[in-house]
PDB file of C-alpha atoms in Angstrom:
ATOM      1  CA  MET A   1      26.426  19.860  -2.936  1.00  0.00           C
ATOM      2  CA  ALA A   2      23.937  19.419  -0.079  1.00  0.00           C
ATOM      3  CA  LYS A   3      22.631  15.976   0.800  1.00  0.00           C
ATOM      4  CA  LEU A   4      18.970  15.494  -0.125  1.00  0.00           C
ATOM      5  CA  GLU A   5      16.467  14.907   2.663  1.00  0.00           C
ATOM      6  CA  VAL A   6      15.077  11.387   2.952  1.00  0.00           C
ATOM      7  CA  LEU A   7      11.306  11.825   2.732  1.00  0.00           C
ATOM      8  CA  PRO A   8       8.911   9.494   4.580  1.00  0.00           C
ATOM      9  CA  LYS A   9       6.812   6.936   2.729  1.00  0.00           C
ATOM     10  CA  ARG A  10       3.494   8.516   1.721  1.00  0.00           C
ATOM     11  CA  VAL A  11       2.103   6.237  -0.994  1.00  0.00           C
ATOM     12  CA  ASP A  12       0.563   2.772  -0.637  1.00  0.00           C
ATOM     13  CA  VAL A  13      -1.081   2.524  -4.074  1.00  0.00           C
ATOM     14  CA  LEU A  14       0.415   3.582  -7.399  1.00  0.00           C
ATOM     15  CA  GLU A  15      -1.991   4.296 -10.243  1.00  0.00           C
ATOM     16  CA  VAL A  16      -1.387   5.592 -13.763  1.00  0.00           C
ATOM     17  CA  ASN A  17      -2.623   9.207 -14.176  1.00  0.00           C
ATOM     18  CA  SER A  18      -2.977   9.738 -10.412  1.00  0.00           C
ATOM     19  CA  PRO A  19      -1.398  12.900  -8.926  1.00  0.00           C
ATOM     20  CA  GLU A  20      -0.264  10.696  -5.994  1.00  0.00           C
ATOM     21  CA  SER A  21       1.916   8.731  -8.436  1.00  0.00           C
ATOM     22  CA  VAL A  22       4.019  11.698  -9.619  1.00  0.00           C
ATOM     23  CA  PHE A  23       7.417  12.388  -8.047  1.00  0.00           C
ATOM     24  CA  ARG A  24       9.876  15.279  -8.280  1.00  0.00           C
ATOM     25  CA  ILE A  25      13.040  13.162  -8.675  1.00  0.00           C
ATOM     26  CA  ASN A  26      13.898   9.448  -8.717  1.00  0.00           C
ATOM     27  CA  ILE A  27      15.070   9.503  -5.088  1.00  0.00           C
ATOM     28  CA  ASP A  28      11.571  10.665  -4.082  1.00  0.00           C
ATOM     29  CA  ILE A  29      10.122   7.572  -5.819  1.00  0.00           C
ATOM     30  CA  LEU A  30      12.363   5.310  -3.762  1.00  0.00           C
ATOM     31  CA  ASN A  31      11.659   7.110  -0.483  1.00  0.00           C
ATOM     32  CA  GLU A  32       8.003   8.221  -0.739  1.00  0.00           C
ATOM     33  CA  ALA A  33       6.599   5.155  -2.507  1.00  0.00           C
ATOM     34  CA  PHE A  34       8.940   2.363  -1.467  1.00  0.00           C
ATOM     35  CA  GLY A  35      10.374   3.560   1.870  1.00  0.00           C
ATOM     36  CA  VAL A  36      13.942   2.836   0.788  1.00  0.00           C
ATOM     37  CA  GLY A  37      15.585   5.698   2.720  1.00  0.00           C
ATOM     38  CA  ARG A  38      17.905   6.761  -0.103  1.00  0.00           C
ATOM     39  CA  GLY A  39      19.789  10.072   0.184  1.00  0.00           C
ATOM     40  CA  MET A  40      21.641  11.794  -2.639  1.00  0.00           C
ATOM     41  CA  TYR A  41      21.946   9.461  -5.619  1.00  0.00           C
ATOM     42  CA  ALA A  42      19.874   6.758  -7.302  1.00  0.00           C
ATOM     43  CA  LYS A  43      20.443   4.769 -10.468  1.00  0.00           C
ATOM     44  CA  ALA A  44      17.696   4.221 -13.060  1.00  0.00           C
ATOM     45  CA  VAL A  45      17.006   0.721 -11.659  1.00  0.00           C
ATOM     46  CA  TYR A  46      16.290  -0.381  -8.090  1.00  0.00           C
ATOM     47  CA  PRO A  47      17.303  -2.650  -6.438  1.00  0.00           C
ATOM     48  CA  ASP A  48      20.650  -1.699  -7.912  1.00  0.00           C
ATOM     49  CA  LYS A  49      22.432  -4.880  -6.841  1.00  0.00           C
ATOM     50  CA  LYS A  50      22.826  -7.495  -9.575  1.00  0.00           C
ATOM     51  CA  ASN A  51      20.277 -10.332  -9.443  1.00  0.00           C
ATOM     52  CA  SER A  52      18.227  -8.564  -6.756  1.00  0.00           C
ATOM     53  CA  ASP A  53      14.505  -7.833  -6.845  1.00  0.00           C
ATOM     54  CA  ILE A  54      11.385  -7.099  -4.759  1.00  0.00           C
ATOM     55  CA  PRO A  55       9.090 -10.086  -4.079  1.00  0.00           C
ATOM     56  CA  GLY A  56       5.463 -10.134  -5.186  1.00  0.00           C
ATOM     57  CA  THR A  57       2.367 -11.432  -3.458  1.00  0.00           C
ATOM     58  CA  LYS A  58       1.555 -13.743  -6.380  1.00  0.00           C
ATOM     59  CA  ARG A  59       3.795 -16.817  -6.284  1.00  0.00           C
ATOM     60  CA  GLY A  60       6.785 -16.412  -8.585  1.00  0.00           C
ATOM     61  CA  ASP A  61       6.374 -12.664  -9.239  1.00  0.00           C
ATOM     62  CA  ARG A  62       9.477 -10.540  -8.715  1.00  0.00           C
ATOM     63  CA  TYR A  63       9.795  -6.817  -9.378  1.00  0.00           C
ATOM     64  CA  ILE A  64      12.281  -4.055 -10.025  1.00  0.00           C
ATOM     65  CA  ILE A  65      11.731  -0.305 -10.199  1.00  0.00           C
ATOM     66  CA  TRP A  66      12.788   1.221 -13.539  1.00  0.00           C
ATOM     67  CA  MET A  67      13.058   5.019 -13.874  1.00  0.00           C
ATOM     68  CA  PRO A  68      14.038   5.788 -17.497  1.00  0.00           C
ATOM     69  CA  LYS A  69      14.420   9.265 -18.939  1.00  0.00           C
ATOM     70  CA  LEU A  70      12.726   9.706 -22.309  1.00  0.00           C
ATOM     71  CA  TYR A  71      15.001  12.570 -23.376  1.00  0.00           C
ATOM     72  CA  GLY A  72      18.711  13.284 -23.801  1.00  0.00           C
ATOM     73  CA  ASN A  73      19.822   9.833 -22.739  1.00  0.00           C
ATOM     74  CA  THR A  74      23.609   9.716 -22.525  1.00  0.00           C
ATOM     75  CA  SER A  75      23.744   5.940 -22.843  1.00  0.00           C
ATOM     76  CA  GLU A  76      23.631   4.037 -26.101  1.00  0.00           C
ATOM     77  CA  TRP A  77      19.954   3.243 -25.517  1.00  0.00           C
ATOM     78  CA  LYS A  78      16.862   5.336 -26.217  1.00  0.00           C
ATOM     79  CA  ASN A  79      13.633   4.647 -24.321  1.00  0.00           C
ATOM     80  CA  VAL A  80      10.287   5.402 -25.991  1.00  0.00           C
ATOM     81  CA  VAL A  81       6.736   4.934 -24.684  1.00  0.00           C
ATOM     82  CA  SER A  82       4.121   4.042 -27.318  1.00  0.00           C
ATOM     83  CA  GLU A  83       1.440   6.628 -28.036  1.00  0.00           C
ATOM     84  CA  ASP A  84      -1.221   4.587 -26.233  1.00  0.00           C
ATOM     85  CA  GLY A  85       1.124   3.883 -23.280  1.00  0.00           C
ATOM     86  CA  THR A  86       0.881   0.099 -23.552  1.00  0.00           C
ATOM     87  CA  GLU A  87       4.475  -0.544 -24.665  1.00  0.00           C
ATOM     88  CA  ILE A  88       7.960   0.753 -23.968  1.00  0.00           C
ATOM     89  CA  TYR A  89      10.691   0.354 -26.562  1.00  0.00           C
ATOM     90  CA  GLU A  90      14.366   0.226 -25.605  1.00  0.00           C
ATOM     91  CA  VAL A  91      16.262   0.891 -28.838  1.00  0.00           C
ATOM     92  CA  ALA A  92      20.008   0.997 -29.513  1.00  0.00           C
ATOM     93  CA  GLU A  93      21.347   4.312 -30.772  1.00  0.00           C
ATOM     94  CA  GLY A  94      24.090   4.626 -33.377  1.00  0.00           C
ATOM     95  CA  SER A  95      26.097   1.757 -34.772  1.00  0.00           C
ATOM     96  CA  ARG A  96      25.800  -0.781 -31.996  1.00  0.00           C
ATOM     97  CA  ASN A  97      26.975  -4.268 -32.854  1.00  0.00           C
ATOM     98  CA  GLU A  98      26.116  -6.108 -29.630  1.00  0.00           C
ATOM     99  CA  ASP A  99      22.936  -6.468 -27.659  1.00  0.00           C
ATOM    100  CA  TRP A 100      22.594  -5.850 -23.904  1.00  0.00           C
ATOM    101  CA  ILE A 101      20.851  -9.189 -23.372  1.00  0.00           C
ATOM    102  CA  ASP A 102      23.232 -11.825 -22.072  1.00  0.00           C
ATOM    103  CA  GLU A 103      23.029 -15.070 -20.160  1.00  0.00           C
ATOM    104  CA  ASP A 104      22.789 -13.174 -16.853  1.00  0.00           C
ATOM    105  CA  SER A 105      19.741 -11.107 -17.880  1.00  0.00           C
ATOM    106  CA  ASP A 106      16.570 -11.820 -15.924  1.00  0.00           C
ATOM    107  CA  LEU A 107      13.800 -11.101 -18.415  1.00  0.00           C
ATOM    108  CA  ASP A 108      10.978 -12.524 -16.295  1.00  0.00           C
ATOM    109  CA  VAL A 109      11.261  -9.763 -13.670  1.00  0.00           C
ATOM    110  CA  LEU A 110       8.334  -7.314 -13.799  1.00  0.00           C
ATOM    111  CA  ARG A 111       9.163  -3.614 -14.030  1.00  0.00           C
ATOM    112  CA  LEU A 112       7.378  -0.862 -12.116  1.00  0.00           C
ATOM    113  CA  VAL A 113       8.058   2.005 -14.501  1.00  0.00           C
ATOM    114  CA  PHE A 114       8.309   5.734 -13.761  1.00  0.00           C
ATOM    115  CA  VAL A 115       9.258   7.936 -16.730  1.00  0.00           C
ATOM    116  CA  LYS A 116      10.664  11.443 -16.950  1.00  0.00           C
ATOM    117  CA  ASP A 117       9.634  13.197 -20.174  1.00  0.00           C
ATOM    118  CA  SER A 118      11.964  16.223 -20.013  1.00  0.00           C
ATOM    119  CA  ALA A 119      14.558  17.822 -17.743  1.00  0.00           C
ATOM    120  CA  GLN A 120      11.826  19.995 -16.196  1.00  0.00           C
ATOM    121  CA  SER A 121       9.146  17.318 -15.787  1.00  0.00           C
ATOM    122  CA  PRO A 122       8.618  15.093 -12.752  1.00  0.00           C
ATOM    123  CA  TYR A 123       8.713  11.302 -12.862  1.00  0.00           C
ATOM    124  CA  ARG A 124       5.283   9.732 -13.372  1.00  0.00           C
ATOM    125  CA  PHE A 125       4.143   6.163 -12.873  1.00  0.00           C
ATOM    126  CA  VAL A 126       3.186   4.609 -16.234  1.00  0.00           C
ATOM    127  CA  GLY A 127       2.473   1.040 -15.112  1.00  0.00           C
ATOM    128  CA  VAL A 128       3.947  -2.401 -14.630  1.00  0.00           C
ATOM    129  CA  PHE A 129       5.629  -3.897 -17.685  1.00  0.00           C
ATOM    130  CA  LYS A 130       6.997  -7.305 -18.631  1.00  0.00           C
ATOM    131  CA  SER A 131       9.427  -8.288 -21.375  1.00  0.00           C
ATOM    132  CA  GLY A 132       7.767  -8.796 -24.706  1.00  0.00           C
ATOM    133  CA  LYS A 133       9.229  -8.956 -28.191  1.00  0.00           C
ATOM    134  CA  MET A 134      13.013  -9.093 -28.233  1.00  0.00           C
ATOM    135  CA  GLU A 135      14.829  -8.173 -31.429  1.00  0.00           C
ATOM    136  CA  PHE A 136      18.501  -7.428 -31.845  1.00  0.00           C
ATOM    137  CA  CYS A 137      19.039  -4.028 -30.166  1.00  0.00           C
ATOM    138  CA  LYS A 138      15.284  -3.331 -29.896  1.00  0.00           C
ATOM    139  CA  HIS A 139      13.393  -4.638 -26.895  1.00  0.00           C
ATOM    140  CA  THR A 140       9.696  -4.195 -26.244  1.00  0.00           C
ATOM    141  CA  TYR A 141       8.069  -4.215 -22.801  1.00  0.00           C
ATOM    142  CA  CYS A 142       4.291  -4.673 -22.540  1.00  0.00           C
ATOM    143  CA  LYS A 143       2.037  -3.156 -19.869  1.00  0.00           C
ATOM    144  CA  ILE A 144       0.338  -5.705 -17.629  1.00  0.00           C
ATOM    145  CA  ALA A 145      -1.049  -3.431 -14.895  1.00  0.00           C
ATOM    146  CA  SER A 146      -1.913   0.208 -14.201  1.00  0.00           C
ATOM    147  CA  LYS A 147      -2.644  -0.029 -10.472  1.00  0.00           C
ATOM    148  CA  VAL A 148      -0.324  -1.480  -7.809  1.00  0.00           C
ATOM    149  CA  LYS A 149      -0.417  -1.912  -4.044  1.00  0.00           C
ATOM    150  CA  ILE A 150       2.983  -1.497  -2.363  1.00  0.00           C
ATOM    151  CA  ILE A 151       3.220  -3.268   0.966  1.00  0.00           C
ATOM    152  CA  GLY A 152       5.711  -2.497   3.736  1.00  0.00           C
ATOM    153  CA  ASN A 153       8.012   0.344   4.697  1.00  0.00           C
ATOM    154  CA  PRO A 154      10.488  -0.346   3.216  1.00  0.00           C
ATOM    155  CA  VAL A 155       8.583  -2.263   0.549  1.00  0.00           C
ATOM    156  CA  THR A 156       8.544  -6.010   1.130  1.00  0.00           C
ATOM    157  CA  LYS A 157       5.830  -7.090  -1.317  1.00  0.00           C
ATOM    158  CA  ILE A 158       3.949  -5.816  -4.354  1.00  0.00           C
ATOM    159  CA  GLU A 159       0.444  -6.717  -5.477  1.00  0.00           C
ATOM    160  CA  LEU A 160      -1.015  -5.939  -8.903  1.00  0.00           C
ATOM    161  CA  LEU A 161      -4.568  -4.641  -8.471  1.00  0.00           C
ATOM    162  CA  ASP A 162      -5.465  -4.957 -12.167  1.00  0.00           C
ATOM    163  CA  ASP A 163      -3.292  -7.801 -13.468  1.00  0.00           C
ATOM    164  CA  ASN A 164      -3.814  -8.109 -17.258  1.00  0.00           C
ATOM    165  CA  ARG A 165      -1.653 -11.172 -17.883  1.00  0.00           C
TER     166      ARG A 165
END
């Protein structure tokens, strides 16, 4: 398998429904929007080191990049975006008897979310989400912004341009 080319950063603002905020694969999100310089493989969350995040420009804000697939998920969790795009639901599949939330979970981190609707579709930016209602094995994330400025190459800060908190 050939190593994927690291593409240069080309995006400074992410906006829902903008053609500039659509990416072929998750590695392109990391490289073209965030200047990470990632080659072949990327997990669904970045930074992928435990307890790591990207700082914000508003005091106390910390971010991660979340790139869920909305189809054929092989994990025990199914991700669903609400019809109006204001919420994302993370729901346990099958007969799960334990939740993923534990004492190490950092629920106050804001998520820059890029979803992939099908195997053939690209990833598209759907907004910035924060943890909302938490039920056993069903977690809701609520949209707080649709437009984001990404600062630095690689990204060093994030600024919400339409903060709805």
